[in-house]
JSON list of C-alpha atoms in Angstrom, two decimals:
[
{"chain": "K", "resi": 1, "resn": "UNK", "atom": "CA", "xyz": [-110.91, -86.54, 7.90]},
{"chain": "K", "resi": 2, "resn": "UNK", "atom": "CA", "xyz": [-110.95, -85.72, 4.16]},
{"chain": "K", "resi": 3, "resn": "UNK", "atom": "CA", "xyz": [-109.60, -89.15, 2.15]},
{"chain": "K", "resi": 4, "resn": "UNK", "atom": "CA", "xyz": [-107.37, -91.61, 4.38]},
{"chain": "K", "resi": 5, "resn": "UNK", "atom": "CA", "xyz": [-107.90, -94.03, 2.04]},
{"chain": "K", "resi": 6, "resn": "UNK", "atom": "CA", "xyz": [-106.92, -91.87, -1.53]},
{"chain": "K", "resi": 7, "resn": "UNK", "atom": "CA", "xyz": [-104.29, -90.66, 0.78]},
{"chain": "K", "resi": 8, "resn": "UNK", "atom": "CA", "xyz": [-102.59, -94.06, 1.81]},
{"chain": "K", "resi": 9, "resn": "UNK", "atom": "CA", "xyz": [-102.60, -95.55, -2.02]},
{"chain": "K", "resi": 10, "resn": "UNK", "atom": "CA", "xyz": [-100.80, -92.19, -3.24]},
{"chain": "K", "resi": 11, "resn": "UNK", "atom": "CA", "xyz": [-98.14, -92.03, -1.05]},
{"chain": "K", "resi": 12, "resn": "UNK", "atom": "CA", "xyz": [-98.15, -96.25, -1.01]},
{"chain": "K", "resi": 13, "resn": "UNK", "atom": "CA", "xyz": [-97.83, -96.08, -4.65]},
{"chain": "K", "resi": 14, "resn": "UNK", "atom": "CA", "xyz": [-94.80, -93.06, -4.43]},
{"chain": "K", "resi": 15, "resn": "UNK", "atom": "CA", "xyz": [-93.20, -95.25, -2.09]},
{"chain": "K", "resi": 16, "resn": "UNK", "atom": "CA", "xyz": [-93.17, -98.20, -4.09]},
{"chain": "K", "resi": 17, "resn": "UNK", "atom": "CA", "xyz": [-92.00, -96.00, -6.99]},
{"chain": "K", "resi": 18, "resn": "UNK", "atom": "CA", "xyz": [-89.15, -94.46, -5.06]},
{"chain": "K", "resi": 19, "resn": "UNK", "atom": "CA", "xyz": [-88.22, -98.34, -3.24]},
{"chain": "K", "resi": 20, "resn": "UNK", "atom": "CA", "xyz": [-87.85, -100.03, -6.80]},
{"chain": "K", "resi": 21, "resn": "UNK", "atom": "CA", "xyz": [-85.57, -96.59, -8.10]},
{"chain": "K", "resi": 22, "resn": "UNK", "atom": "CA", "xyz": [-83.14, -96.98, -5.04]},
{"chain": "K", "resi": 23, "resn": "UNK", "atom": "CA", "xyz": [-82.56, -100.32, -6.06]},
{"chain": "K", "resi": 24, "resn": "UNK", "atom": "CA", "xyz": [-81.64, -99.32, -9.40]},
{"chain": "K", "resi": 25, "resn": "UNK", "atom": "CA", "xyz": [-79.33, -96.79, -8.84]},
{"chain": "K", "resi": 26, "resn": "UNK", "atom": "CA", "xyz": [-77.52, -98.62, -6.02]},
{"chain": "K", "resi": 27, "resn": "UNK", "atom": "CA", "xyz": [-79.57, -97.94, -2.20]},
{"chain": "K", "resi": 28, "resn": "UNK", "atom": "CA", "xyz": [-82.29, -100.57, -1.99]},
{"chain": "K", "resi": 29, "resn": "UNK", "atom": "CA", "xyz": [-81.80, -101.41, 1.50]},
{"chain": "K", "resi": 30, "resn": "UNK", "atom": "CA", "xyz": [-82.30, -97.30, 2.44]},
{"chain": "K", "resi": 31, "resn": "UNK", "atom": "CA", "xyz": [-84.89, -96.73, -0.30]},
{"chain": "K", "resi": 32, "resn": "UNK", "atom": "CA", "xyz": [-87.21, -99.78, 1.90]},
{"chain": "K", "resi": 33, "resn": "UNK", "atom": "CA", "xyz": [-86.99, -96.91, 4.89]},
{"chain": "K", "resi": 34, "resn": "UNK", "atom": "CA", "xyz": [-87.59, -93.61, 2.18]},
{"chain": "K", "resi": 35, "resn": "UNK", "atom": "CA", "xyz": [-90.95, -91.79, 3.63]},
{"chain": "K", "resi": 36, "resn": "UNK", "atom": "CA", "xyz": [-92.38, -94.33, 6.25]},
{"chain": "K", "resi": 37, "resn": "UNK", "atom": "CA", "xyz": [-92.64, -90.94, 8.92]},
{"chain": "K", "resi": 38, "resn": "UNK", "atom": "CA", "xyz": [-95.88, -90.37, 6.25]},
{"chain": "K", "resi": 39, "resn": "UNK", "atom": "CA", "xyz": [-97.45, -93.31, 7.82]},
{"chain": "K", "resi": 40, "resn": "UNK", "atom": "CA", "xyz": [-97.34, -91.71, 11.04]},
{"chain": "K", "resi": 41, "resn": "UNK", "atom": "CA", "xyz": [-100.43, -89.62, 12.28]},
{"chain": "K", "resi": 42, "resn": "UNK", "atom": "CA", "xyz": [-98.56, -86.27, 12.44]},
{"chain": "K", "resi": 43, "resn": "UNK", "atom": "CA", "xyz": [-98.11, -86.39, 8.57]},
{"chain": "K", "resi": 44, "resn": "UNK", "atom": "CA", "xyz": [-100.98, -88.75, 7.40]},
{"chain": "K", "resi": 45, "resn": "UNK", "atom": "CA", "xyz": [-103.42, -86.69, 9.16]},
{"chain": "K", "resi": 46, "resn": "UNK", "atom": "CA", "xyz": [-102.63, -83.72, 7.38]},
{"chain": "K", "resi": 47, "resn": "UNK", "atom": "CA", "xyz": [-102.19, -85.50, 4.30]},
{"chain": "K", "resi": 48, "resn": "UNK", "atom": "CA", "xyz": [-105.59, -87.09, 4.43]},
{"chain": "K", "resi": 49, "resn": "UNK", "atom": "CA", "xyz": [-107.12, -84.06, 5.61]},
{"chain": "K", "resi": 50, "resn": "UNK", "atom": "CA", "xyz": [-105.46, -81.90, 2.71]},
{"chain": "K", "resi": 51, "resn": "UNK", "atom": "CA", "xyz": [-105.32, -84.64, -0.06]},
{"chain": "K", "resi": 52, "resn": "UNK", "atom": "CA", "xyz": [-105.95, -83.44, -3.62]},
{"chain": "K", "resi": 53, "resn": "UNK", "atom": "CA", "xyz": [-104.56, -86.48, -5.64]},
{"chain": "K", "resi": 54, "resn": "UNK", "atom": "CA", "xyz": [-102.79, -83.73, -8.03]},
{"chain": "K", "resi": 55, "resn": "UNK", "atom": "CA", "xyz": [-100.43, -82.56, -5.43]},
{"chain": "K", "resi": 56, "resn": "UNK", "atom": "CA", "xyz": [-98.91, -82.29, -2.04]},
{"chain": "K", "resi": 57, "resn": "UNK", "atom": "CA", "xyz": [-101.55, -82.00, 0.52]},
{"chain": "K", "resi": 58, "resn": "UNK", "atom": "CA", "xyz": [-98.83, -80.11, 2.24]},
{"chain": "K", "resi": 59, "resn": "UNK", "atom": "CA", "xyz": [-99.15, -77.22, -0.34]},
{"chain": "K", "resi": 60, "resn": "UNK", "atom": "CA", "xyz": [-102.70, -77.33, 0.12]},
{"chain": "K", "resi": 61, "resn": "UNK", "atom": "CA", "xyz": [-101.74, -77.06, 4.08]},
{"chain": "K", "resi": 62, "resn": "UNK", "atom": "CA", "xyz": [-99.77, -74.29, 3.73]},
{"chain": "K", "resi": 63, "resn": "UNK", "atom": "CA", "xyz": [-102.23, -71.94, 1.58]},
{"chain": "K", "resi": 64, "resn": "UNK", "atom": "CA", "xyz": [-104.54, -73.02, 4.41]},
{"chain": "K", "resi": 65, "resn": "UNK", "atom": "CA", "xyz": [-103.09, -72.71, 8.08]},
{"chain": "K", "resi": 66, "resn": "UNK", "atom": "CA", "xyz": [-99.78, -70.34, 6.44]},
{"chain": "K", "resi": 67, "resn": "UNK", "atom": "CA", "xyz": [-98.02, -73.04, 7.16]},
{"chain": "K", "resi": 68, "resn": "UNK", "atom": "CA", "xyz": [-97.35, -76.52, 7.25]},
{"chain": "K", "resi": 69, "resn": "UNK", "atom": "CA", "xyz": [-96.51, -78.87, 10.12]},
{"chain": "K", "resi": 70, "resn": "UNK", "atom": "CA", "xyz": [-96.63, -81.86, 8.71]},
{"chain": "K", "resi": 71, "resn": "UNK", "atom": "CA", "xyz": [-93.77, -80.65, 6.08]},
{"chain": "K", "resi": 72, "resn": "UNK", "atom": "CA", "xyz": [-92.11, -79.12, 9.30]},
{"chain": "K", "resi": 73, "resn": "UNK", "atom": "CA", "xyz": [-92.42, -82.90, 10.54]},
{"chain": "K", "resi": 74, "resn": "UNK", "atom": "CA", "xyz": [-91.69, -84.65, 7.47]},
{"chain": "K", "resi": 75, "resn": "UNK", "atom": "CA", "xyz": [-88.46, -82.81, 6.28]},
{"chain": "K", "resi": 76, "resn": "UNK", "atom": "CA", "xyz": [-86.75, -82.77, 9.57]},
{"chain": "K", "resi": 77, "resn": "UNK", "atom": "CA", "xyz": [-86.77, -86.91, 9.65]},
{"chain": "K", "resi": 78, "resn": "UNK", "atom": "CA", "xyz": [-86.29, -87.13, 5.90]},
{"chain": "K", "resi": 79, "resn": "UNK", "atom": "CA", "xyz": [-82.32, -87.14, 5.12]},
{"chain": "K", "resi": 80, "resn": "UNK", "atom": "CA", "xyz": [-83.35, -87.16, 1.43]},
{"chain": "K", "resi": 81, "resn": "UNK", "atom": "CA", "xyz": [-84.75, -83.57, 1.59]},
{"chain": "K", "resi": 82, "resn": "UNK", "atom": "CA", "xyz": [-82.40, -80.74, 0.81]},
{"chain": "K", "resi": 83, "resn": "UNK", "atom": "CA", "xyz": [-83.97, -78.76, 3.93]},
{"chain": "K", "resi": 84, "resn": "UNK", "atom": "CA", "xyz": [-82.33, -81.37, 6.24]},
{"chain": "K", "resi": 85, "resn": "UNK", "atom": "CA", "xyz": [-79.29, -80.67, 5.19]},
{"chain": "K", "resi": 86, "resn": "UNK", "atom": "CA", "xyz": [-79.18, -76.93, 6.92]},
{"chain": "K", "resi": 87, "resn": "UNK", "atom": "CA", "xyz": [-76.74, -75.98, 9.69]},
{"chain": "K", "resi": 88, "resn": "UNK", "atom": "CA", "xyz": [-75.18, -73.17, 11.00]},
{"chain": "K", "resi": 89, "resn": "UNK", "atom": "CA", "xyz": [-71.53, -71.86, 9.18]},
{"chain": "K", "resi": 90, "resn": "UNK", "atom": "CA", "xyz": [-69.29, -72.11, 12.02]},
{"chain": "K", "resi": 91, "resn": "UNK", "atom": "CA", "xyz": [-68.06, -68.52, 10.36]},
{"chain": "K", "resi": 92, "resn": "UNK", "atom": "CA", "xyz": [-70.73, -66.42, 9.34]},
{"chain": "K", "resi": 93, "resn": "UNK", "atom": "CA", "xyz": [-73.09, -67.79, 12.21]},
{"chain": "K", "resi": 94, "resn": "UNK", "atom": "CA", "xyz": [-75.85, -67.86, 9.44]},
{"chain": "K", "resi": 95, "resn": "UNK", "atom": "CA", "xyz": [-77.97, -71.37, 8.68]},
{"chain": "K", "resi": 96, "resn": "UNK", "atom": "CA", "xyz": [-76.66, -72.06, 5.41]},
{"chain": "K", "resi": 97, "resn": "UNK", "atom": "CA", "xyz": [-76.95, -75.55, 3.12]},
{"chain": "K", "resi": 98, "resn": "UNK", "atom": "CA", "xyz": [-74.75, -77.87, 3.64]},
{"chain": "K", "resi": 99, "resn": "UNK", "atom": "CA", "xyz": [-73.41, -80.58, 0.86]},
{"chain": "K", "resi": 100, "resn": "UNK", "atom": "CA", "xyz": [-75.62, -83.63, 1.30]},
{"chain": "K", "resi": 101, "resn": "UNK", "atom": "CA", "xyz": [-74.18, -86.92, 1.23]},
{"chain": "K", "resi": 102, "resn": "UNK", "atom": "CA", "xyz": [-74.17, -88.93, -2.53]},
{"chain": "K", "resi": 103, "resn": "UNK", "atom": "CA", "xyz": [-76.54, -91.22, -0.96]},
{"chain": "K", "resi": 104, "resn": "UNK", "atom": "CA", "xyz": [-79.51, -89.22, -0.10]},
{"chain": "K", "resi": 105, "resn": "UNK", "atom": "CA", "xyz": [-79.02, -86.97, -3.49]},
{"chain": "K", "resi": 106, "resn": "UNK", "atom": "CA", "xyz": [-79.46, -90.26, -4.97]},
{"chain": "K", "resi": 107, "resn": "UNK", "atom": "CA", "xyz": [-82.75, -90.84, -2.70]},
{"chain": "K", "resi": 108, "resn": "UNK", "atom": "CA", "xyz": [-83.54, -87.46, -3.24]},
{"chain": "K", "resi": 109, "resn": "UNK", "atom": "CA", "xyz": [-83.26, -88.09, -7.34]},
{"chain": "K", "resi": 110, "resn": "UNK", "atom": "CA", "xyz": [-85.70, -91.33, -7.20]},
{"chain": "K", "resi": 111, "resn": "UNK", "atom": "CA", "xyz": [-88.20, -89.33, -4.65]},
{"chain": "K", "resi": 112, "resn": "UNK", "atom": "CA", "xyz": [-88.39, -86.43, -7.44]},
{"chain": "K", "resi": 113, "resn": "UNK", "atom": "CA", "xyz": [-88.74, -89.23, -10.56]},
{"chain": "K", "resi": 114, "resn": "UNK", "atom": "CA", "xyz": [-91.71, -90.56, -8.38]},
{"chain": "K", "resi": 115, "resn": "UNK", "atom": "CA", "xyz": [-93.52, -87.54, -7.33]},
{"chain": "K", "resi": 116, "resn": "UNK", "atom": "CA", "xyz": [-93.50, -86.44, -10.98]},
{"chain": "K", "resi": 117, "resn": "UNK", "atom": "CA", "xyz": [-94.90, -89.83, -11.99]},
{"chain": "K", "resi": 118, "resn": "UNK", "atom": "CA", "xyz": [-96.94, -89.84, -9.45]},
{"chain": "K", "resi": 119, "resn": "UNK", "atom": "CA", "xyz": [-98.85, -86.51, -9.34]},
{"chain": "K", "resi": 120, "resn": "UNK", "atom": "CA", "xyz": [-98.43, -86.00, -13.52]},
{"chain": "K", "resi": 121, "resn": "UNK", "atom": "CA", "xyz": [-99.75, -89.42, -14.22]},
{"chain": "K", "resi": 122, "resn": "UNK", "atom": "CA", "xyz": [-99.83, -90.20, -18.08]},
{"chain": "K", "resi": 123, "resn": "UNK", "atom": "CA", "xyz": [-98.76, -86.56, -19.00]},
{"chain": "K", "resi": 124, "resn": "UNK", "atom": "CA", "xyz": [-95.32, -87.51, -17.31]},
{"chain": "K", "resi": 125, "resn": "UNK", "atom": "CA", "xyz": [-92.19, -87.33, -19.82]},
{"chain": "K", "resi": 126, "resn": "UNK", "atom": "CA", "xyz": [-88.89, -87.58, -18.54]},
{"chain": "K", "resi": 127, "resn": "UNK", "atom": "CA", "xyz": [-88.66, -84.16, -19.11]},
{"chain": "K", "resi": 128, "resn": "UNK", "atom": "CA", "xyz": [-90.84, -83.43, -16.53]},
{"chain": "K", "resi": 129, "resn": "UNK", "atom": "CA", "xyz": [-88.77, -83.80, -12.94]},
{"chain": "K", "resi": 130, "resn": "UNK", "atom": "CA", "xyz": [-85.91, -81.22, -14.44]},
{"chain": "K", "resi": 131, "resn": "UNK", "atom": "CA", "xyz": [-88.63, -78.77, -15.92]},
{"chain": "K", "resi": 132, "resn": "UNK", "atom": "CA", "xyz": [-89.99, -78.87, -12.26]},
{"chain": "K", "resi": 133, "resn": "UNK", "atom": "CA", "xyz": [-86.60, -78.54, -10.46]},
{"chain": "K", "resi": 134, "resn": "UNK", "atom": "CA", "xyz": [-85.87, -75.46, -13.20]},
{"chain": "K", "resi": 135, "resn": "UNK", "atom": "CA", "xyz": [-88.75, -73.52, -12.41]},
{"chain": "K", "resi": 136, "resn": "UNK", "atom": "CA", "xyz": [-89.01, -73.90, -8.96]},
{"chain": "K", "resi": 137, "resn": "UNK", "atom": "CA", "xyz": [-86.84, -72.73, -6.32]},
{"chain": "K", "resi": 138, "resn": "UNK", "atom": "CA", "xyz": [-85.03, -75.35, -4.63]},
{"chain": "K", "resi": 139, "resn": "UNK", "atom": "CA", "xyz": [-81.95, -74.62, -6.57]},
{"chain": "K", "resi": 140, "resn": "UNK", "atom": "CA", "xyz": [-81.52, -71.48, -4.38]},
{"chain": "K", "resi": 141, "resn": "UNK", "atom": "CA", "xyz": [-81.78, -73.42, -1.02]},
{"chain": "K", "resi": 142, "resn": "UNK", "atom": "CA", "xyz": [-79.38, -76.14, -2.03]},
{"chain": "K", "resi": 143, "resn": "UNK", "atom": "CA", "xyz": [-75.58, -76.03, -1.44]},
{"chain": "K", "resi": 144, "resn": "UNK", "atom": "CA", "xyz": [-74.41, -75.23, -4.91]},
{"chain": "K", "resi": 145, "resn": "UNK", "atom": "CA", "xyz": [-72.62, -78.68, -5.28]},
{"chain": "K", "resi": 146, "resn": "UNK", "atom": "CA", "xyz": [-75.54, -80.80, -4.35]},
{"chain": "K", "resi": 147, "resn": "UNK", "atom": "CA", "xyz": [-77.85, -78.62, -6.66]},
{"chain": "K", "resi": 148, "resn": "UNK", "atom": "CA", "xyz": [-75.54, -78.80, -9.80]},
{"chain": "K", "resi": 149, "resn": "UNK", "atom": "CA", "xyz": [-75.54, -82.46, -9.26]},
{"chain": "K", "resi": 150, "resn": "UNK", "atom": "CA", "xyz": [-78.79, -83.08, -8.73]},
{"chain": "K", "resi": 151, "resn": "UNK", "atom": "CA", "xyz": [-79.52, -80.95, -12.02]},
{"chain": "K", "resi": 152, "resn": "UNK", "atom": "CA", "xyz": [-76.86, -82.94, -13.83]},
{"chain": "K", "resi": 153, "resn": "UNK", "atom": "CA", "xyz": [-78.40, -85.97, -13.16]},
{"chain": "K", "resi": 154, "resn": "UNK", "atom": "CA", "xyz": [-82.05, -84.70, -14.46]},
{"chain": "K", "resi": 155, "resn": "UNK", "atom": "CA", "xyz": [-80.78, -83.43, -17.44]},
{"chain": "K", "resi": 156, "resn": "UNK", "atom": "CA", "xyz": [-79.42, -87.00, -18.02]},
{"chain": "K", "resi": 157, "resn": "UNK", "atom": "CA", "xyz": [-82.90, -88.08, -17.57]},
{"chain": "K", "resi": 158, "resn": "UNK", "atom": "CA", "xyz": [-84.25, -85.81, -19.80]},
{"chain": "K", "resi": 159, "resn": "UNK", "atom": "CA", "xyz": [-81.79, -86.47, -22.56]},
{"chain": "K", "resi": 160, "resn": "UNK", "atom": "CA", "xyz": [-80.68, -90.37, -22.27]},
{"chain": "K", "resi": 161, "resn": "UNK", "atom": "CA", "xyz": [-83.82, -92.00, -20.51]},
{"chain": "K", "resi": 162, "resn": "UNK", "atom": "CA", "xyz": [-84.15, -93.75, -17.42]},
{"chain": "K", "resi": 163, "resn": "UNK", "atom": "CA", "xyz": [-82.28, -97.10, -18.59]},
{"chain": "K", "resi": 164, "resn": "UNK", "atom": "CA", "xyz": [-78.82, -95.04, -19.46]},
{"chain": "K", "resi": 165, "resn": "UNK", "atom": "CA", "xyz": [-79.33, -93.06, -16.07]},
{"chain": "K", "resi": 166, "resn": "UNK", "atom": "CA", "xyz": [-79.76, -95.51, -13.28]},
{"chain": "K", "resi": 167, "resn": "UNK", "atom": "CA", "xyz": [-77.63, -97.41, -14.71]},
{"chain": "K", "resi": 168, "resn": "UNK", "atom": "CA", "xyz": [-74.83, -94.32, -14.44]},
{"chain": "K", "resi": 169, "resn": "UNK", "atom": "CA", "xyz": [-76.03, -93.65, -11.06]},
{"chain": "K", "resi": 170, "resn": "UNK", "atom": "CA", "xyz": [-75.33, -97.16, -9.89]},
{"chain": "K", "resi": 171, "resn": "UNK", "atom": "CA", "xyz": [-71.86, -96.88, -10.41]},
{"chain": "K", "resi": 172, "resn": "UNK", "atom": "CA", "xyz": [-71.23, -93.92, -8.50]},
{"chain": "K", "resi": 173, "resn": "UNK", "atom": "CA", "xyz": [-70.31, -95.32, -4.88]},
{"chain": "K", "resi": 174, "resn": "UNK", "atom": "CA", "xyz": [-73.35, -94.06, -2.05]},
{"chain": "K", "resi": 175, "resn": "UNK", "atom": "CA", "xyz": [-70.30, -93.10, 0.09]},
{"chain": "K", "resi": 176, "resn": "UNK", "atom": "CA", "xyz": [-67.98, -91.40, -2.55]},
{"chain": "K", "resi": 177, "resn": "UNK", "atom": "CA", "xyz": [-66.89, -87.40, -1.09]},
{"chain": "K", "resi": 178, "resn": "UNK", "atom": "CA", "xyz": [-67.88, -85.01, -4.16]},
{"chain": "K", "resi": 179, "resn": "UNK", "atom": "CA", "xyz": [-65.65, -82.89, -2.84]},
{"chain": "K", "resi": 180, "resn": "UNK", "atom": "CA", "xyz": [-65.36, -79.35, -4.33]},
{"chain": "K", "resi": 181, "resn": "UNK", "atom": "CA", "xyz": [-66.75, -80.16, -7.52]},
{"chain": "K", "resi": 182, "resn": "UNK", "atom": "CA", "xyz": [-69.75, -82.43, -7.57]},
{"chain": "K", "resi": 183, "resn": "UNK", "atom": "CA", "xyz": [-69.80, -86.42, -9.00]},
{"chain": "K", "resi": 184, "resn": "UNK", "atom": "CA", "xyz": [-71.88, -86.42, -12.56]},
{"chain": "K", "resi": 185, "resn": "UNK", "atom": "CA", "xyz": [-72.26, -89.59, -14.36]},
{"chain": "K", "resi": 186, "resn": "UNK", "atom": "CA", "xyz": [-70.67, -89.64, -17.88]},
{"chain": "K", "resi": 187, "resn": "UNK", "atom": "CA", "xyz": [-71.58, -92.52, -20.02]}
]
């Protein structure tokens, strides 16, 4: 079955990462639920099967099978992944992103922090989640307003720390409406 037991302590220790985030920026209670469908055997079967320690066994998956079903599993339980958030436009009759909700971009936020920490080890900088986010192409796939404020907030990661962020982050209410133009933090 590959590494089961590598497996469990990296997505354990992402967890744990991504739990004591939520708290700081204001959803501990949801951040104790964030990724517990990775315990189950759809997902931790693949991941242990897959597991690299350097990335996502579901990359590693998906160069392998062309796809990947525990992603396919993962994402569709997941409300902090943009690719939940996709519905069909009641006009144009195309699946299309919708705006998620302040809450899971928050979620969304501390599960990016803590995947970067997790897979970059001691080369991670605060730099390194936005860098990530810039080059990849998630941007695309995201309603605009949910990618310029996810961006918005890892700049301010980049550029103030993670002290000045969370602590910005906090104050924005998990249930506030960004409305037309999205919620950034200003200290």
């Amino acid at each position: 079955m590959g590494h089961p037991f590598k497996h469990f302590c990296t997505i354990s220790h992402h967890r744990h990462l991504v739990i004591s985030y939520c708290f700081r920026v204001g959803i501990g209670f949801q951040g104790l639920f964030h990724d517990l469908s990775k315990y189950g055997a759809k997902e931790f079967c693949a991941g242990a099967k897959y597991y690299q320690g350097t990335r996502s066994p579901t990359e590693a998956e998906r160069e392998t099978l062309g796809y990947s079903a525990a992603w396919m599993h993962h994402k569709g339980r997941n409300k902090h992944h943009f690719e939940y958030w996709v519905d069909v436009n009641s006009k144009s009759k195309q699946y299309e992103p919708v705006r998620m909700p302040i809450r899971f971009v928050k979620e969304m936020f501390c599960d990016r922090i803590a995947a970067s920490r997790t897979y970059q080890g001691k080369k991670y900088t605060n730099a390194y989640p936005l860098s990530y986010f810039l080059k990849g192409s998630a941007r695309k796939k995201m309603h605009p307003d949910t990618a310029n404020l996810l961006e918005g907030w890892l700049r301010m990661l980049a550029e103030k720390g993670e002290k000045e962020t969370f602590r910005c982050l906090k104050k924005i209410p998990n249930d506030l409406s960004y409305g037309t133009h999205p919620v950034i933090c200003l200290p």
